[in-house]
Tab-separated table of C-alpha atoms in Angstrom:
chain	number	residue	atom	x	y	z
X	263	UNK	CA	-2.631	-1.296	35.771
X	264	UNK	CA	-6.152	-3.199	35.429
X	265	UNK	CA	-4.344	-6.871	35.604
X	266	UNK	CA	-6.098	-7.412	38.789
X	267	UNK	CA	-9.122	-5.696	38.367
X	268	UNK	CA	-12.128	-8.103	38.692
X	269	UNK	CA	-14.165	-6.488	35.686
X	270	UNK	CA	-10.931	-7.003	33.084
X	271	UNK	CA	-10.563	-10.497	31.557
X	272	UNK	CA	-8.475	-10.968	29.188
X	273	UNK	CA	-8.067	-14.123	26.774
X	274	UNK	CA	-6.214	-14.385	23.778
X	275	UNK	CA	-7.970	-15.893	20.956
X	276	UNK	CA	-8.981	-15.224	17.281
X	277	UNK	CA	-12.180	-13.588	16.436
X	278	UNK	CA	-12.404	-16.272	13.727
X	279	UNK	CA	-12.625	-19.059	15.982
X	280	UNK	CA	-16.476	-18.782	16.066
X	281	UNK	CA	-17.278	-21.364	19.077
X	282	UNK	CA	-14.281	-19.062	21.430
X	283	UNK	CA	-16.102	-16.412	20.382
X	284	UNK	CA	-20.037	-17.959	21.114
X	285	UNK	CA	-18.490	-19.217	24.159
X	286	UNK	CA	-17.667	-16.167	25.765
X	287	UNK	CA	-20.395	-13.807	24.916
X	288	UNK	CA	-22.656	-17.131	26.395
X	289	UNK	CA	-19.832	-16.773	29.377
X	290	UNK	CA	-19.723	-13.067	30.309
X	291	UNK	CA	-23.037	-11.758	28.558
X	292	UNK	CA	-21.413	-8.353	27.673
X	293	UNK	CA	-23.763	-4.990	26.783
X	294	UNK	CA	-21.906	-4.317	24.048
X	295	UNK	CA	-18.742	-5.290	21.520
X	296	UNK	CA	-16.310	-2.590	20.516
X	297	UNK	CA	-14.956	-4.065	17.328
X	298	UNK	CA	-10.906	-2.714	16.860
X	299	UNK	CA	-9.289	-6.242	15.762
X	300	UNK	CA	-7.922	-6.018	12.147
X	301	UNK	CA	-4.787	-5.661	9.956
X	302	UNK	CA	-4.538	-2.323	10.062
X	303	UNK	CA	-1.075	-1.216	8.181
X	304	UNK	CA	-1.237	-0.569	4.545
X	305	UNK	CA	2.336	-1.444	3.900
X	306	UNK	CA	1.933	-4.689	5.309
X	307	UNK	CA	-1.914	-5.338	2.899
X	308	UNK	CA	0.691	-4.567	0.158
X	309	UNK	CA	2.643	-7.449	0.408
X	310	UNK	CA	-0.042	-9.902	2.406
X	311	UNK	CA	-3.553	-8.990	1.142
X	312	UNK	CA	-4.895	-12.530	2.450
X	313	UNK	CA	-4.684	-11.682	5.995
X	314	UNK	CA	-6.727	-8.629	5.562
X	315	UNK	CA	-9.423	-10.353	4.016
X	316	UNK	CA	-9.226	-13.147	6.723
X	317	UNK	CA	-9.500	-11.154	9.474
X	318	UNK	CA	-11.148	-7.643	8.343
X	319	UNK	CA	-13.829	-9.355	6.278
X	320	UNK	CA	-14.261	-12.589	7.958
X	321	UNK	CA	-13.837	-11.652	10.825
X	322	UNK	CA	-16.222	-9.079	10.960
X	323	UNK	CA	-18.344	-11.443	9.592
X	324	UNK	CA	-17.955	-14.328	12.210
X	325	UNK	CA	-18.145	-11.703	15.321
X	326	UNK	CA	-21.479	-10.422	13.519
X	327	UNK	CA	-22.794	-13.929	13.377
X	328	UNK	CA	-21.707	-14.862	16.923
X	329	UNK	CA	-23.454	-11.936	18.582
X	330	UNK	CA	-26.491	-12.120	16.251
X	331	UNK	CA	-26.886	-15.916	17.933
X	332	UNK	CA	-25.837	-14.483	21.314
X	333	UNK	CA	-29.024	-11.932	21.130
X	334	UNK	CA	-31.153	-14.249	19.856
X	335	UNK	CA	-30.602	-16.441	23.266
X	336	UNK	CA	-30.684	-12.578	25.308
X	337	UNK	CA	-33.722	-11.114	26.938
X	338	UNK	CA	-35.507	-8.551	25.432
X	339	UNK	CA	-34.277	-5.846	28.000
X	340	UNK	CA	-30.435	-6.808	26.803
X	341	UNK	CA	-31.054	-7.099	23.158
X	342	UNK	CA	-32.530	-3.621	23.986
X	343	UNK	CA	-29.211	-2.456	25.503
X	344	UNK	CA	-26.864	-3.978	23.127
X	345	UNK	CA	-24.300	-2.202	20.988
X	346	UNK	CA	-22.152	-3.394	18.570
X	347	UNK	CA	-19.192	-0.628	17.790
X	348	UNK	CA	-17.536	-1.238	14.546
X	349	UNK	CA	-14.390	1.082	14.418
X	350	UNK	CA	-13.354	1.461	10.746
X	351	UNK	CA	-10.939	4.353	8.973
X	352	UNK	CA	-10.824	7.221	6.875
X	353	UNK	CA	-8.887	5.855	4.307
X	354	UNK	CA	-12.090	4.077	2.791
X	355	UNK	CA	-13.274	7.472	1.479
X	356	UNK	CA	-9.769	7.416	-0.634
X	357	UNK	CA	-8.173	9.756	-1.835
X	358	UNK	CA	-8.974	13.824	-1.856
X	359	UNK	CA	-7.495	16.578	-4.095
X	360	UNK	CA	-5.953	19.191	-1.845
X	361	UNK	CA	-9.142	21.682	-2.368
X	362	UNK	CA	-11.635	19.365	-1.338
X	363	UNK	CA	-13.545	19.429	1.422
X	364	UNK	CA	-13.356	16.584	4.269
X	365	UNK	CA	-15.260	13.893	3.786
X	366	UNK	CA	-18.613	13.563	5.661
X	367	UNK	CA	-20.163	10.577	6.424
X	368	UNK	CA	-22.561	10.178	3.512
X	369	UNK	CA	-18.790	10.288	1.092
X	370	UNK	CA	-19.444	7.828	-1.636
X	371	UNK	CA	-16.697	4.687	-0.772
X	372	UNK	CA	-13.319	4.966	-2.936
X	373	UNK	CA	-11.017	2.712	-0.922
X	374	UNK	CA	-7.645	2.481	-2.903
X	375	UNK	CA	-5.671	-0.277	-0.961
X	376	UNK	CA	-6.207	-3.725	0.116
X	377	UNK	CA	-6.251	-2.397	3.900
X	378	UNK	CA	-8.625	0.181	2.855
X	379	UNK	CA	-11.065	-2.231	1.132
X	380	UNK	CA	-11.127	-4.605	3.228
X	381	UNK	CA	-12.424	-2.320	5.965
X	382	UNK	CA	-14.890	-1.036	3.458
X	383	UNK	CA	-16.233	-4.457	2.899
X	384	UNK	CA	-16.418	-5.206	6.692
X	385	UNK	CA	-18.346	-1.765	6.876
X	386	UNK	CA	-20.696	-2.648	4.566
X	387	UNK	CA	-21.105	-5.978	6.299
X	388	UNK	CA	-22.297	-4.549	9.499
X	389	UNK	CA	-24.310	-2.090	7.894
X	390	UNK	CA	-26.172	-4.862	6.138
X	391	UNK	CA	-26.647	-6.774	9.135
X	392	UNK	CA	-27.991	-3.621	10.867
X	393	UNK	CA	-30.597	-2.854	7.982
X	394	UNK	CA	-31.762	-6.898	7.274
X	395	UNK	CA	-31.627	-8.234	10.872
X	396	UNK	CA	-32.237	-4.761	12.785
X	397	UNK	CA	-28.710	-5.523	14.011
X	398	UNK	CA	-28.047	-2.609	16.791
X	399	UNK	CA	-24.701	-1.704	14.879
X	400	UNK	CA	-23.097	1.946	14.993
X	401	UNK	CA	-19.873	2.279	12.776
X	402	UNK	CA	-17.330	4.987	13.504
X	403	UNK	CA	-14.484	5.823	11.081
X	404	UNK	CA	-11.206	7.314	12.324
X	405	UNK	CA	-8.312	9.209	11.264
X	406	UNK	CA	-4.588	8.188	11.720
X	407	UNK	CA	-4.172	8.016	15.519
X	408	UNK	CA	-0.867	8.797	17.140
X	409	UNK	CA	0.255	8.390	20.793
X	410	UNK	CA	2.200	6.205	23.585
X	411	UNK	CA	2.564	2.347	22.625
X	412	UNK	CA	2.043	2.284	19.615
X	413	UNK	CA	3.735	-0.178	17.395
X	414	UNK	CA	6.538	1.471	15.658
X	415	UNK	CA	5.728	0.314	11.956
X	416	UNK	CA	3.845	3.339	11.587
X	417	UNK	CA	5.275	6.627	10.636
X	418	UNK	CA	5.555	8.295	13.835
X	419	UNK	CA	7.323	5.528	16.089
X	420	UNK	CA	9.450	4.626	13.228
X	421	UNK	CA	10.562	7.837	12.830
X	422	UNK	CA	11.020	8.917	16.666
X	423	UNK	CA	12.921	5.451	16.941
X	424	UNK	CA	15.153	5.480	14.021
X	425	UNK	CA	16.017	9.162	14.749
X	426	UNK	CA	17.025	7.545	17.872
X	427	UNK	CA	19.353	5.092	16.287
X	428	UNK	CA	20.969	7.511	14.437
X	429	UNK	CA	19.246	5.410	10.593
X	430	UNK	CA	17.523	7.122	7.985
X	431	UNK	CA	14.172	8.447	8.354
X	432	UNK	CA	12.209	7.257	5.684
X	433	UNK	CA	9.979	9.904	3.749
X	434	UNK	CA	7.538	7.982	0.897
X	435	UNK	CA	7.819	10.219	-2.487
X	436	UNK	CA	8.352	13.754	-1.979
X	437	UNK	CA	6.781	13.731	1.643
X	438	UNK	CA	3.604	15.775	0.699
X	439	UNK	CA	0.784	13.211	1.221
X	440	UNK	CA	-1.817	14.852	3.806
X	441	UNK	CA	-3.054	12.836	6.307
X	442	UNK	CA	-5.382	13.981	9.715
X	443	UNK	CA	-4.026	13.017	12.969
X	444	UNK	CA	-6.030	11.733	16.233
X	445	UNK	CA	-4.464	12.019	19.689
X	446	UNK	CA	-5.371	8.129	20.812
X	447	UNK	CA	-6.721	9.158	24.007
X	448	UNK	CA	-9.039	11.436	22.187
X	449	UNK	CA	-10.150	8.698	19.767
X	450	UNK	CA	-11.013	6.498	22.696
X	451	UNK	CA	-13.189	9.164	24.656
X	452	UNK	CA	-14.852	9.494	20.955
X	453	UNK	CA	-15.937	6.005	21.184
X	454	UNK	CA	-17.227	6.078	24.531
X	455	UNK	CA	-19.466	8.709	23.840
X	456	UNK	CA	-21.132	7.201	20.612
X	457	UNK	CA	-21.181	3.751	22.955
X	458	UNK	CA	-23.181	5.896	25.336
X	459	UNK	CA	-25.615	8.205	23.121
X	460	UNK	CA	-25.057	7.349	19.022
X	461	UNK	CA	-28.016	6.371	17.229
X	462	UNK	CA	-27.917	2.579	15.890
X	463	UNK	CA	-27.747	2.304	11.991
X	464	UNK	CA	-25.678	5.953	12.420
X	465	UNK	CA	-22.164	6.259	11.483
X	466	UNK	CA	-19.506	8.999	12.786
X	467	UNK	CA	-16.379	10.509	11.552
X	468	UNK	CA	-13.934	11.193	14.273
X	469	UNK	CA	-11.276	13.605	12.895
X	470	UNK	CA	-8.117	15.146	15.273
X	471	UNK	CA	-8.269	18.740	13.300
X	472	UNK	CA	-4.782	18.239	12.554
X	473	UNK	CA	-4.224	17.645	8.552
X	474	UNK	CA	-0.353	17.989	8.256
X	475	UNK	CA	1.897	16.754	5.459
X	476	UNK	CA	3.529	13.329	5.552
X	477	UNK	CA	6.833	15.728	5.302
X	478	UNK	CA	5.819	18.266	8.211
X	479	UNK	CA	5.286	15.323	10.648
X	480	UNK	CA	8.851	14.174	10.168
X	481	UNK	CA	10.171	17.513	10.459
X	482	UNK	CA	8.011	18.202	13.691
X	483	UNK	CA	9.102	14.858	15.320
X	484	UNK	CA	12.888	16.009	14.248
X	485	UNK	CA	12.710	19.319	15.865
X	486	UNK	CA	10.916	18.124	19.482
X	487	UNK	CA	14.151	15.390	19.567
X	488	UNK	CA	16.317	18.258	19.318
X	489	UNK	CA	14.930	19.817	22.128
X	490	UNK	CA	14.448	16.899	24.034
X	491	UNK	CA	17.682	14.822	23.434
X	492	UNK	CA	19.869	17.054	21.447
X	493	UNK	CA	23.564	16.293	19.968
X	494	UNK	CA	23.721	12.766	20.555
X	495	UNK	CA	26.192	10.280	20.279
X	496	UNK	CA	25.350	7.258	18.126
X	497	UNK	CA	27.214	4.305	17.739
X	498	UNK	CA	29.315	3.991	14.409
X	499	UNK	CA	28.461	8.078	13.674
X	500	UNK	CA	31.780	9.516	13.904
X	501	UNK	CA	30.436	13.078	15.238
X	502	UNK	CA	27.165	14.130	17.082
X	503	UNK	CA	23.752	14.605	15.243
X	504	UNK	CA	23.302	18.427	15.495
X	505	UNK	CA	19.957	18.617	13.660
X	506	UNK	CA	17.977	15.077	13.460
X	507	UNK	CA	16.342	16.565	10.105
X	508	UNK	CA	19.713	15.451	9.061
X	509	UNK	CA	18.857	11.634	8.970
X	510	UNK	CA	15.219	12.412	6.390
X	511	UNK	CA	15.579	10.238	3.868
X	512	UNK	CA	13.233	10.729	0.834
X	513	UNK	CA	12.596	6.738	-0.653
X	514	UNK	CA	10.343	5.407	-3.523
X	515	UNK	CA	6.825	6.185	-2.771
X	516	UNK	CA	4.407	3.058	-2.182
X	517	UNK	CA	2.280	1.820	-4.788
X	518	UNK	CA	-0.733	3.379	-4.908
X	519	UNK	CA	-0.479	6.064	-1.893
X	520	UNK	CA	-3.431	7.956	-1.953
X	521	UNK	CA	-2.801	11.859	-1.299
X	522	UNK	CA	-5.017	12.898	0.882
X	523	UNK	CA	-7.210	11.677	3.614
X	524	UNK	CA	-9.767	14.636	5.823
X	525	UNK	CA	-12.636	13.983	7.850
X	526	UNK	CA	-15.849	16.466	8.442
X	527	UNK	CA	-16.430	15.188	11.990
X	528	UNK	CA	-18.899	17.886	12.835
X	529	UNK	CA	-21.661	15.337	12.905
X	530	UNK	CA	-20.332	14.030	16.134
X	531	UNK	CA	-20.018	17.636	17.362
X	532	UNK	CA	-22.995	18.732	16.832
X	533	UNK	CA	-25.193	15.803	17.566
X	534	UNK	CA	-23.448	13.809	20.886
X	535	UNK	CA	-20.836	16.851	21.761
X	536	UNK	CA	-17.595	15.800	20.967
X	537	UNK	CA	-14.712	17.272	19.489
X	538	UNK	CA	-10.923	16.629	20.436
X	539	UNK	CA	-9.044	18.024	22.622
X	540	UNK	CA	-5.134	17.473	21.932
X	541	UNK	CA	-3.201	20.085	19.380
X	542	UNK	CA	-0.921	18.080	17.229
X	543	UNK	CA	1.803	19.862	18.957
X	544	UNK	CA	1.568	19.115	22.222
X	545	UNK	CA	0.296	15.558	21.124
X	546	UNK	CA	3.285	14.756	19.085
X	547	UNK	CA	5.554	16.202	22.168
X	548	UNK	CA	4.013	13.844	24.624
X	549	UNK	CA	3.912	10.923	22.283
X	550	UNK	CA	8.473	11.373	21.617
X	551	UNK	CA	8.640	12.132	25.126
X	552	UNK	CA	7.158	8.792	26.081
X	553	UNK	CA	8.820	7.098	23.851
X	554	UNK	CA	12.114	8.658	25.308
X	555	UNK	CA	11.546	7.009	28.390
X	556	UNK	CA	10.097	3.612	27.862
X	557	UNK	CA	13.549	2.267	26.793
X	558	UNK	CA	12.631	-1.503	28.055
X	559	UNK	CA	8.945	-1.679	26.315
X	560	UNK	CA	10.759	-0.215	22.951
X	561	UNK	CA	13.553	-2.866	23.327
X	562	UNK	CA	10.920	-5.621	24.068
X	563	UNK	CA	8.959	-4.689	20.800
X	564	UNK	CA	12.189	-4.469	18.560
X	565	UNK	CA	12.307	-8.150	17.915
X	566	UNK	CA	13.866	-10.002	14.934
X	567	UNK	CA	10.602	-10.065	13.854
X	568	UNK	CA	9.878	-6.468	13.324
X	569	UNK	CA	13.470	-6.186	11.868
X	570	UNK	CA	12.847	-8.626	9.225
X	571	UNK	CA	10.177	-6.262	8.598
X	572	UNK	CA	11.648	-3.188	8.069
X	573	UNK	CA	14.295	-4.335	5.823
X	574	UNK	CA	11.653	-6.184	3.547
X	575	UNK	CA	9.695	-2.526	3.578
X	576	UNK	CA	12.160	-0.280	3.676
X	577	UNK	CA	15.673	-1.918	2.061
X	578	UNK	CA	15.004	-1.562	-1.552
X	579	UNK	CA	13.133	1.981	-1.494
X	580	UNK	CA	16.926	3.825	-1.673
């Protein structure tokens, strides 16, 4: 939809390639960079912790470099404008016991996966920069975010599509890991409010209000498909799926899968006036729906690729 718009550029690169990167803050002299490029799937740090330190660590590191030299060549009125939006997770609080409270933003760091400390380490990084080199940073750390497009390696897709197929719906351990769940659209107003009005050096927790067992998003996804597209028939089933619940398959829990993740994101509340706006419910209903319909994008995205993928994750948790 913004293809043609005159203010959208877009050019594929890596943020490691520091001169593509000099080159085009020198080209387009932006206000501000909203950092989202990293390795962001824990399953996949498991197996290939070297591209999470490439590109969460050093990367962060080379975009912090490249727009410290792009200031130092700015005006004083845009250095004085200048944001640099680091978006970073929950998960590198770790792990919480069931009775804890969420965690705020002063939660001592406890990352427990490569993923999870490799965003930790980039955090630090741009908190450094912002206390040595007065660095006009803001971090923000996120829950898990749901919604339309997103790649289906993650529970929610991969559920919603397998259920589709008529395979098993993978469940880590007994399903009972808690995890807090952002509607996408509400994580991206987040950010454009603490672009507009957070304090530099600050960082916010942006939280969905939704904690729900690993177990009771499965079950939810299973339920809105019967609703939706109920009693179909799949190729090499011999009979209907009546109840898609049928297909939950519990498999051998990842190593080191930390229980619980909650955010306190009343700092963001209370201080720029945000809170989301999405109920899980209708969330995850709008999220299966669209997947329901977008038949050609999910067929595009299904490559050998992603194939290979699942059967190196998922064939030899039975």
């Amino acid at each position: 939809a913004i293809a043609k718009d005159p203010r959208y550029v877009f050019v594929r690169g890596d943020i490691n390639d520091r001169a593509l990167v000099e080159s085009l803050l020198r080209q387009h002299k932006p206000r501000a960079i909203v950092h989202f490029a990293a390795e962001s799937h824990v399953d996949r740090s498991i197996y290939g912790p070297g591209d999470f330190v490439q590109t969460n660590i050093v990367g962060t590191f080379n975009l912090l470099e490249a727009a410290r030299a792009y200031l130092g060549e700015s005006t004083a009125a845009a250095r004085e404008q200048f944001r640099f939006l680091h978006v970073s997770t929950d998960e590198v609080y770790g792990s919480l016991a069931a009775d804890s409270p969420p965690a705020t933003e002063a939660f001592p760091y406890a990352p427990s996966s490569p993923y999870s400390a490799s965003k930790a380490a980039a955090d630090h990084l741009v908190r450094a920069y912002c206390c040595t080199y007065g660095f006009p940073a803001i971090i923000t750390n996120c829950s898990n975010n749901y919604g339309p497009r997103q790649f289906p390696e993650k529970l929610i897709p991969l559920v919603t599509l397998n259920a589709l197929a008529g395979k098993p719906l993978p469940v880590y351990g007994d399903g009972l890991n808690i995890r807090d769940w952002l509607y996408v659209t509400d994580h991206c107003e987040a950010l454009r409010v603490v672009l507009a009005r957070g304090r530099i050096g600050e960082t916010y927790n942006i939280g969905g209000n939704s904690e729900k067992t690993n177990l009771d998003v499965v079950k939810t996804i299973c339920a809105t498909l019967d609703e939706l597209r109920p009693n179909p028939l799949i190729p090499h089933h011999s009979s209907p799926i009546t109840h898609y619940s049928s297909l939950i398959t519990f498999v051998k829990d990842r190593p080191g899968h930390d229980r619980r993740y909650a955010l306190d994101a009343s700092k963001i509340r209370d201080q720029l006036g945000w809170q989301p706006h999405a109920r899980f419910e209708s969330g995850i209903r709008e999220t299966v729906a669209w997947y329901l319909a977008q038949g050609d994008w999910v067929a595009g995205i299904m490559s050998g690729e992603y194939r290979k993928w699942v059967e190196k994750q998922y064939g030899v948790r039975d």
